[in-house]
Short mmCIF file of C-alpha atoms in Angstrom, two decimals:
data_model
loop_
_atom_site.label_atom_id
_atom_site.label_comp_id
_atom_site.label_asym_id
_atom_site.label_seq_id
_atom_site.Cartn_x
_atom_site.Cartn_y
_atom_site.Cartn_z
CA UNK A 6 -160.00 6.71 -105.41
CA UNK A 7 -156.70 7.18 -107.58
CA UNK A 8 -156.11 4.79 -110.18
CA UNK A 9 -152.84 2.64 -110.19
CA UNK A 10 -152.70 2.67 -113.89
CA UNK A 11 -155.29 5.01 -115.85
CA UNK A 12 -156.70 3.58 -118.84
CA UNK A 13 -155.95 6.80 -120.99
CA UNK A 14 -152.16 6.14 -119.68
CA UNK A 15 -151.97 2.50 -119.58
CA UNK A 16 -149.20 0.88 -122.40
CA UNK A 17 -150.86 -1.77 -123.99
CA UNK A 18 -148.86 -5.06 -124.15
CA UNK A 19 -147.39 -4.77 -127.65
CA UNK A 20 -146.16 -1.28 -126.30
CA UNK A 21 -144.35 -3.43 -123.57
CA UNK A 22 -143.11 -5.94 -125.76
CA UNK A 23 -141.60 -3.51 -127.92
CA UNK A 24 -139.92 -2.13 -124.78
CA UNK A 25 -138.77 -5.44 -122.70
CA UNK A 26 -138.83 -7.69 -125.28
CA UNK A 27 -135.57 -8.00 -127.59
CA UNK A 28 -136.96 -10.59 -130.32
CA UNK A 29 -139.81 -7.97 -130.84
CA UNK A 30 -139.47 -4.98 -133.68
CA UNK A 31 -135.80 -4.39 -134.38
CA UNK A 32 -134.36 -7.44 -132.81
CA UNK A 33 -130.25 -6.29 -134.01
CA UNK A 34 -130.53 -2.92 -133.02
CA UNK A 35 -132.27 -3.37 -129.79
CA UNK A 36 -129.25 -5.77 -128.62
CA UNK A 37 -126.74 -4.12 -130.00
CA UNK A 38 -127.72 -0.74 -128.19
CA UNK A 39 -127.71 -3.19 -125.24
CA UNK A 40 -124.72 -4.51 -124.66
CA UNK A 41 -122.80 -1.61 -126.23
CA UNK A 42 -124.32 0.46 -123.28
CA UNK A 43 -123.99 -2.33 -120.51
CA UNK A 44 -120.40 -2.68 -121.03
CA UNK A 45 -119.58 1.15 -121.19
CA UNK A 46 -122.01 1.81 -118.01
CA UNK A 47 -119.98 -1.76 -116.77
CA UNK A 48 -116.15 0.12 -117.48
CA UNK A 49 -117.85 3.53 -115.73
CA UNK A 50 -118.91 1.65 -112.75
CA UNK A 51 -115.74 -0.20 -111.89
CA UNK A 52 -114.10 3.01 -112.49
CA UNK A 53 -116.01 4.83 -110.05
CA UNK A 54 -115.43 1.95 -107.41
CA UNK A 55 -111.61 2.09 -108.05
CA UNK A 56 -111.35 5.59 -107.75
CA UNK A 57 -114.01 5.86 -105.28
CA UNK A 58 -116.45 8.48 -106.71
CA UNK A 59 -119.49 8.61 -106.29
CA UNK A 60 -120.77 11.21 -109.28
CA UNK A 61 -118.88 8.06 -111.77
CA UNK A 62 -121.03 5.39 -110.28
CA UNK A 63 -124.01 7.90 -110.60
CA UNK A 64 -123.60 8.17 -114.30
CA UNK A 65 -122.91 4.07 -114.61
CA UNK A 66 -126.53 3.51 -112.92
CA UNK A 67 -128.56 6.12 -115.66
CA UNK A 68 -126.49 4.16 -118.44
CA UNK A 69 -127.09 0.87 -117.33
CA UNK A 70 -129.63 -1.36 -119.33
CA UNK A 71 -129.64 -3.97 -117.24
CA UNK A 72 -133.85 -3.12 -115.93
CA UNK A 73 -134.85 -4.05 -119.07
CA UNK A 74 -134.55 -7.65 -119.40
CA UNK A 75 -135.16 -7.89 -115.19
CA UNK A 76 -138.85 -6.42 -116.20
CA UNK A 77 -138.46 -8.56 -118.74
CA UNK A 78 -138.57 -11.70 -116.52
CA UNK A 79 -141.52 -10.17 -114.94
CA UNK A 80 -143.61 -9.62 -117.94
CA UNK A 81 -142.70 -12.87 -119.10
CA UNK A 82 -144.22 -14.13 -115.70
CA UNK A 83 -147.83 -12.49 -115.89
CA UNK A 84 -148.40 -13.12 -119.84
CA UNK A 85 -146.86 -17.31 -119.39
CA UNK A 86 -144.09 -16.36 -122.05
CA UNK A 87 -141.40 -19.28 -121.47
CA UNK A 88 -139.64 -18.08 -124.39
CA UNK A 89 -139.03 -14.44 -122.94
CA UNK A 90 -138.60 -15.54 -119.28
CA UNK A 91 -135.66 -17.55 -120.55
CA UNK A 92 -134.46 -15.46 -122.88
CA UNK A 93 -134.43 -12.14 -120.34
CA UNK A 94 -132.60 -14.22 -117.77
CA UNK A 95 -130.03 -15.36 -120.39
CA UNK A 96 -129.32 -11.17 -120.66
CA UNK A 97 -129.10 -11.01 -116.94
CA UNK A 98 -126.79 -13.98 -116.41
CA UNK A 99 -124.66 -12.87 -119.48
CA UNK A 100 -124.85 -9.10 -118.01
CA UNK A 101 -123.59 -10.33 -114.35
CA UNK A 102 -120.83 -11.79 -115.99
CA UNK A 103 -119.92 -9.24 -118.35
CA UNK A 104 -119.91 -6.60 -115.80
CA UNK A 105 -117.59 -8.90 -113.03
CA UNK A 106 -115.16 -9.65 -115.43
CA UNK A 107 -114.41 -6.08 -116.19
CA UNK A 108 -114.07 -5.32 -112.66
CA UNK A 109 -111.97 -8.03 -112.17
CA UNK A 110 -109.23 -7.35 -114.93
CA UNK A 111 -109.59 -3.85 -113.67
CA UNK A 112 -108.95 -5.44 -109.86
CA UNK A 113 -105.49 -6.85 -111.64
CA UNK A 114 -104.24 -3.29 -112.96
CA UNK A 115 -104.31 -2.08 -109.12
CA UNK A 116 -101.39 -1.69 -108.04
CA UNK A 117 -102.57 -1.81 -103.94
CA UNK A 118 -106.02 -3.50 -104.23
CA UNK A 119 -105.99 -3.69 -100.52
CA UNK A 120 -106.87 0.38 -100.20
CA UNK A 121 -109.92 -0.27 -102.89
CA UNK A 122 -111.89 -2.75 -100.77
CA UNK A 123 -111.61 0.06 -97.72
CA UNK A 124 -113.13 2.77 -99.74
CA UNK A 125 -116.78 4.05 -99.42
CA UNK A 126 -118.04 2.42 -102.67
CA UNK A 127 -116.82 -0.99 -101.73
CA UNK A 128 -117.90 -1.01 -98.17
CA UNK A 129 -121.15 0.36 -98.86
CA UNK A 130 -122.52 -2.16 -100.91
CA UNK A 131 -120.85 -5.48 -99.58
CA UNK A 132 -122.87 -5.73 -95.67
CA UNK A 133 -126.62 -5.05 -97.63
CA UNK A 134 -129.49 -4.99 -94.96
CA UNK A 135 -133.40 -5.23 -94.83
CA UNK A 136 -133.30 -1.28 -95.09
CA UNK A 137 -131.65 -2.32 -98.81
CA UNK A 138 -134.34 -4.54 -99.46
CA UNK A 139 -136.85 -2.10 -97.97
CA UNK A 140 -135.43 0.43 -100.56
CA UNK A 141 -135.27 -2.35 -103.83
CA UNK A 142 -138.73 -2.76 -103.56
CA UNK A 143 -140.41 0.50 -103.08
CA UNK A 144 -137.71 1.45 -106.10
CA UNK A 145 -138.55 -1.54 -108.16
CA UNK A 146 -142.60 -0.40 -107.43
CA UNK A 147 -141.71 2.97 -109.13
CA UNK A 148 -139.67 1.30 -111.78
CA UNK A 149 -142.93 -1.08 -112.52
CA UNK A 150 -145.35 1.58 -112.17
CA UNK A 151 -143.43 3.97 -114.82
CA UNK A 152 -142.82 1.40 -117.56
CA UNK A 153 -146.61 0.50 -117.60
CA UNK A 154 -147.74 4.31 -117.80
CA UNK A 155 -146.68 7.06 -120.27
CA UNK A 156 -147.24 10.55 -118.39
CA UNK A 157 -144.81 8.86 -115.49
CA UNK A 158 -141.96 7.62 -117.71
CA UNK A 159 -139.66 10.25 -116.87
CA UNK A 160 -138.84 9.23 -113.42
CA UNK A 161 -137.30 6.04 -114.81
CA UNK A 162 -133.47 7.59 -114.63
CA UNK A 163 -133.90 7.97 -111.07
CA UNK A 164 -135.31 4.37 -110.37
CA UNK A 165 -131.89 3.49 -112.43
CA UNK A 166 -130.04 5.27 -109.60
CA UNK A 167 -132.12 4.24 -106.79
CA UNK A 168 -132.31 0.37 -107.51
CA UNK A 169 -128.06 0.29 -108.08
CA UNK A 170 -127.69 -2.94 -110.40
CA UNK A 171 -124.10 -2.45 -111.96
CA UNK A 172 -122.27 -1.00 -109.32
CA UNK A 173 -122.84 -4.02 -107.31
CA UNK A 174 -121.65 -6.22 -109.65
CA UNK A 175 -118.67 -4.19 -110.09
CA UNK A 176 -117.63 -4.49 -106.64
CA UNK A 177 -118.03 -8.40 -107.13
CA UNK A 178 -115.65 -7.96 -109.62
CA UNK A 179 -113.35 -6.31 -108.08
CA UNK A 180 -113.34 -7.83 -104.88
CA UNK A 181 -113.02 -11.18 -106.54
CA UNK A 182 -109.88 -9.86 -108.29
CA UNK A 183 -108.40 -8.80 -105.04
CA UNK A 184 -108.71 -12.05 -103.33
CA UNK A 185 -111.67 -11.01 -101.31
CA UNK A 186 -114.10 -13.58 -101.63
CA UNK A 187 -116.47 -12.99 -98.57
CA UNK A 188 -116.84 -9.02 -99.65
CA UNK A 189 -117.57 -10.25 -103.16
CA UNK A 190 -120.53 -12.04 -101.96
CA UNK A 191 -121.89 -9.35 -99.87
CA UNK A 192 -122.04 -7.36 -103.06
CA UNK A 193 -123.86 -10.12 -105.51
CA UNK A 194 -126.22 -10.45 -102.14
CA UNK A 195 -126.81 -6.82 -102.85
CA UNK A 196 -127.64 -6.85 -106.41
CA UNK A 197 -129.94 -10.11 -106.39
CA UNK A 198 -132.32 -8.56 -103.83
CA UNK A 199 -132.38 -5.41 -106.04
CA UNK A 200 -133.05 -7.90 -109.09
CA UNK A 201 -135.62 -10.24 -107.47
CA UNK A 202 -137.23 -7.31 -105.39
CA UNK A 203 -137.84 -5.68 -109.15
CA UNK A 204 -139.30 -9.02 -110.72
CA UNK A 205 -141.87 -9.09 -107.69
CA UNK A 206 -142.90 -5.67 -107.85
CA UNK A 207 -143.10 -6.20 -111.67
CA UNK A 208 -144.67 -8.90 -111.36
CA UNK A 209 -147.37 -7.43 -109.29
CA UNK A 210 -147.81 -4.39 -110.99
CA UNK A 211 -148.14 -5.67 -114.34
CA UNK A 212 -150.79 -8.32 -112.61
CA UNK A 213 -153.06 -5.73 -111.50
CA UNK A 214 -152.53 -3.91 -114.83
CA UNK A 215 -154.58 -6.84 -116.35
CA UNK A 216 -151.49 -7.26 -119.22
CA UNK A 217 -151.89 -11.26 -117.84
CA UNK A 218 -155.44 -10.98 -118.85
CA UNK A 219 -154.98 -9.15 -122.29
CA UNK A 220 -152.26 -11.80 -123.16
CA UNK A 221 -154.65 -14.20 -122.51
CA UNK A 222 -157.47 -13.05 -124.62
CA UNK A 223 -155.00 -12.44 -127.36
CA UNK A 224 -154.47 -16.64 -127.05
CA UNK A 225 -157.79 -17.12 -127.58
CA UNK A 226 -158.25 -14.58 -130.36
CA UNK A 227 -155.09 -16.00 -132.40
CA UNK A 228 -156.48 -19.67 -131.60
CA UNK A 229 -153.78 -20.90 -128.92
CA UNK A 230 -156.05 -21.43 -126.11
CA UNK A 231 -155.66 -19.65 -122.79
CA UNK A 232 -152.42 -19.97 -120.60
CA UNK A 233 -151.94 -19.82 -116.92
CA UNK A 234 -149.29 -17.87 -115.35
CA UNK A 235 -146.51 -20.49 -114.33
CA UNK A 236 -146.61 -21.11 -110.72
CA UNK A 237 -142.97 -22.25 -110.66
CA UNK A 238 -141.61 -19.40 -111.74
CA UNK A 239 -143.65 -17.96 -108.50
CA UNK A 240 -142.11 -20.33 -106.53
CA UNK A 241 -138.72 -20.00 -107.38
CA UNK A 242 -139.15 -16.04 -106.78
CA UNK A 243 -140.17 -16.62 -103.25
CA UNK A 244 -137.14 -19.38 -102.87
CA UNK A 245 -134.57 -16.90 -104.31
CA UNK A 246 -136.58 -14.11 -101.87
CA UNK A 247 -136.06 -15.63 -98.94
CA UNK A 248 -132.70 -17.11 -99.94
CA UNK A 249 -131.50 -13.24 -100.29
CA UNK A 250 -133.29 -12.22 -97.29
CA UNK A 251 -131.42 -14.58 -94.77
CA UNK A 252 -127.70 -13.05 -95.19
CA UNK A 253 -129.63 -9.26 -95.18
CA UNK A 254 -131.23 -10.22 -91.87
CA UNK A 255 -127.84 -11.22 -90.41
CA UNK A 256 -126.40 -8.18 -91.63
CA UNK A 257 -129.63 -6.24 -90.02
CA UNK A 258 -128.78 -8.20 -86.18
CA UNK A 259 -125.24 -7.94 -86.37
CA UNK A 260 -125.61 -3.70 -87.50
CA UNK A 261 -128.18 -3.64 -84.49
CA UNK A 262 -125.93 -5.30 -81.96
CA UNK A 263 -122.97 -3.39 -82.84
CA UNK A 264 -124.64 -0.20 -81.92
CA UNK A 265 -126.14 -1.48 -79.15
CA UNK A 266 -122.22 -3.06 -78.14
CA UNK A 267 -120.90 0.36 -78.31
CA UNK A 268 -123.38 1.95 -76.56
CA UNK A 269 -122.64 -0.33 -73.75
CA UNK A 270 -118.95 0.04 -73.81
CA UNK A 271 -119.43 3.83 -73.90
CA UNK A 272 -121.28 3.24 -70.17
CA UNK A 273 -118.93 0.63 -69.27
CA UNK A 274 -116.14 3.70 -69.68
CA UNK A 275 -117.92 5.95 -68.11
CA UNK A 276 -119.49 4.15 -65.46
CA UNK A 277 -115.53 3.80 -64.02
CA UNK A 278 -114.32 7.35 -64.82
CA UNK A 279 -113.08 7.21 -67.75
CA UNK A 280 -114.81 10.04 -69.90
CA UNK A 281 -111.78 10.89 -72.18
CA UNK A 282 -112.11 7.58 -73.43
CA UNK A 283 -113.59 6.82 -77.08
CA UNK A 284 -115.12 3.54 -79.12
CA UNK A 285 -113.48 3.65 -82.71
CA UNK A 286 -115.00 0.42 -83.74
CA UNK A 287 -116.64 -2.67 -83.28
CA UNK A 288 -116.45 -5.65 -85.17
CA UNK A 289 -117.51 -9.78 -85.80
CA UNK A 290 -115.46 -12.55 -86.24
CA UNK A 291 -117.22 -15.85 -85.54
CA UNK A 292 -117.84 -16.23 -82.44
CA UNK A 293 -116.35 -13.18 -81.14
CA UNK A 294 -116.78 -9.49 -81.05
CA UNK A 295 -113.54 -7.24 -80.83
CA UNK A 296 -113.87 -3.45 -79.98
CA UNK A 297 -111.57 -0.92 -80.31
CA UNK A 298 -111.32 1.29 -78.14
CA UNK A 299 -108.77 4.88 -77.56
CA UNK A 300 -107.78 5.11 -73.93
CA UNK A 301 -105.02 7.09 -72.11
CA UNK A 302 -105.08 4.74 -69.52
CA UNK A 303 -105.62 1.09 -68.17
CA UNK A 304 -109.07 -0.05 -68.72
CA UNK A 305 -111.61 -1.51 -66.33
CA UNK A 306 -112.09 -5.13 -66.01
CA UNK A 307 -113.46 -6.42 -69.38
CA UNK A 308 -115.77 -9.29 -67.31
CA UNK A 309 -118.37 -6.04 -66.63
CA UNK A 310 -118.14 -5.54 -70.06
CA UNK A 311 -118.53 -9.07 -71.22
CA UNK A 312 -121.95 -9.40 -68.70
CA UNK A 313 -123.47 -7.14 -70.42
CA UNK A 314 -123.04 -8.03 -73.99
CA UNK A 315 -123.92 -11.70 -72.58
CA UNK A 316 -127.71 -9.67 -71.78
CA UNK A 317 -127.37 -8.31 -75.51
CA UNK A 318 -126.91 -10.93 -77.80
CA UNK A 319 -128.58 -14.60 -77.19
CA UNK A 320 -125.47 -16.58 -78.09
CA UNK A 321 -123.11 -15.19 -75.42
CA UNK A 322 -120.79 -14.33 -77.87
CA UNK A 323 -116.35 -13.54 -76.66
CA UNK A 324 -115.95 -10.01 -75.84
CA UNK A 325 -112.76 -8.62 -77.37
CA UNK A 326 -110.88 -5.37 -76.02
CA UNK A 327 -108.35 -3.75 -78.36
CA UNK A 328 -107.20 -1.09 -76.05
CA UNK A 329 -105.40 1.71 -78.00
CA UNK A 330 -103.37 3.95 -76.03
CA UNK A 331 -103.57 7.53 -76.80
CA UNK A 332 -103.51 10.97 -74.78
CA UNK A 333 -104.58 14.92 -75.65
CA UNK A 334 -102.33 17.68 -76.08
CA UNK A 335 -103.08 21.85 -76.83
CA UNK A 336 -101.20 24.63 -77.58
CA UNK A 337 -100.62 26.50 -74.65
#
């Protein structure tokens, strides 16, 4: 049977501390290093969201620091180390702020902040979904996995790219400077299931690599007596868990019934003869659901329509037709 974490591979604790740990070895140099390199891979990421590339955001995620005190939190966890639970949040929280306010001043150099919150790097990370959290986990896993073993540690620049913890909080920033609230919050939703799906699956990892166990026994060898792993912080993982999870499983229905609406209104076209005709978009708001669709002619009654999306989504929500008007023309 394969081993999780080989013995001749494991890192010992003190190896860990020296990693995730900021008060251990050299305590200047360590933080320096880190919040030189947040805020650079913080001005690189809100740069790639205002200009829309993807290769800048890229580079922001191998720069970013920000895993280390989240693994932090989760070492902290297994070994009962108040001090560096506390202290590795107090990175995160300062981080998260650091990182908003730059996109936000940024936000206020724009001058049309209204074409910004339509491009791919903004809309891609402000509806996150259980596929996200799916993804945050099994990344967060490999992210675990490699910090605890030494023949696996060069994978960690992709978990950096995979788990996507600045670039989310640089859309926060800049949606918040462009008076977009509600797209702000779809993008902090994003990051904390990427940070709390990495504390679990740190969490766990470093669990089953017995470093709970070894800090114990070091407790008892230095005189301290043995300590339990706090429950609470367990507790308020699995509160912040499901808090996260609520919003992604909205996100999950409503991406599920919009297919499943346009799919319907594609029959509901064709069903009365009207092939030519095309579903650009569909959309919430409240209790209604407005689709756009591109027509050369009228359009069938809408109460079909509404019938069937009645079948599709329990709460009966408003059907809405935006009926664009448009024809085809070729060269002769």
């Amino acid at each position: 049977m394969l081993t999780l974490i080989p013995d001749s591979q494991r890192r010992t604790l003190d190896e860990l501390a020296e990693r995730l740990d900021f008060s251990v070895g050299e305590r200047l140099s360590k933080q320096s290093a880190f919040w030189i390199m947040l805020t650079l891979s913080g001005i690189i990421a809100v740069a790639g969201v205002v200009a829309d590339s993807t290769a800048t955001v890229i580079g922001a995620m191998i720069v970013a620091p920000l895993s280390t005190p989240i693994l932090g939190v989760g070492l902290g966890i297994v070994t009962a180390r108040g001090r560096l639970i506390l202290s590795s949040v107090g990175y995160i929280v300062i981080g998260v702020v650091l990182v908003t306010a730059l996109g936000a001043v940024m936000a206020q150099l724009l001058p049309n902040p209204t074409n910004v919150l339509a491009n791919s790097q903004v809309l891609g990370r402000t509806s996150p979904t259980l596929v996200d959290l799916l993804a945050a986990i099994a990344t967060g896993l490999v992210g675990a996995i490699a910090i605890t073993r030494r023949d696996v540690g060069d994978v960690l620049p992709g978990v950096a790219i995979a788990i996507s913890l600045v670039p989310p909080l640089g859309v926060v920033g800049v949606c918040l400077g462009s008076g977009a609230p509600s797209l702000a919050l779809g993008a902090f939703v994003l990051f904390a299931s990427n940070v709390i799906a990495m504390i679990i699956t740190a969490t766990i990892i470093l669990t089953i690599g017995r470093y709970g166990r070894e800090a114990a026994e070091l407790a008892v060898q230095a005189g301290a007596g043995p300590q339990r792993p706090r429950v609470r912080a367990y507790v308020v993982l699995t509160v912040a868990l499901v808090v996260v999870a609520i919003p992604m499983v909205a996100n999950s229905l409503s991406s599920l019934w919009s297919r499943q609406i346009a799919t319907a209104t594609d029959q509901w076209l064709s069903d009365a003869g009207y092939d030519t005709a095309e579903v650009t978009d569909v959309s919430w708001s409240g209790n209604a659901v407005t689709i756009s669709v591109l027509a050369p002619q009228q359009l069938p009654p809408v109460d079909d329509l509404q019938h069937t999306v009645d079948d599709l989504v329990p709460w009966d929500p408003q059907v809405v037709v935006v009926h664009t008007v448009g024809g085809r023309t070729q060269a002769d």
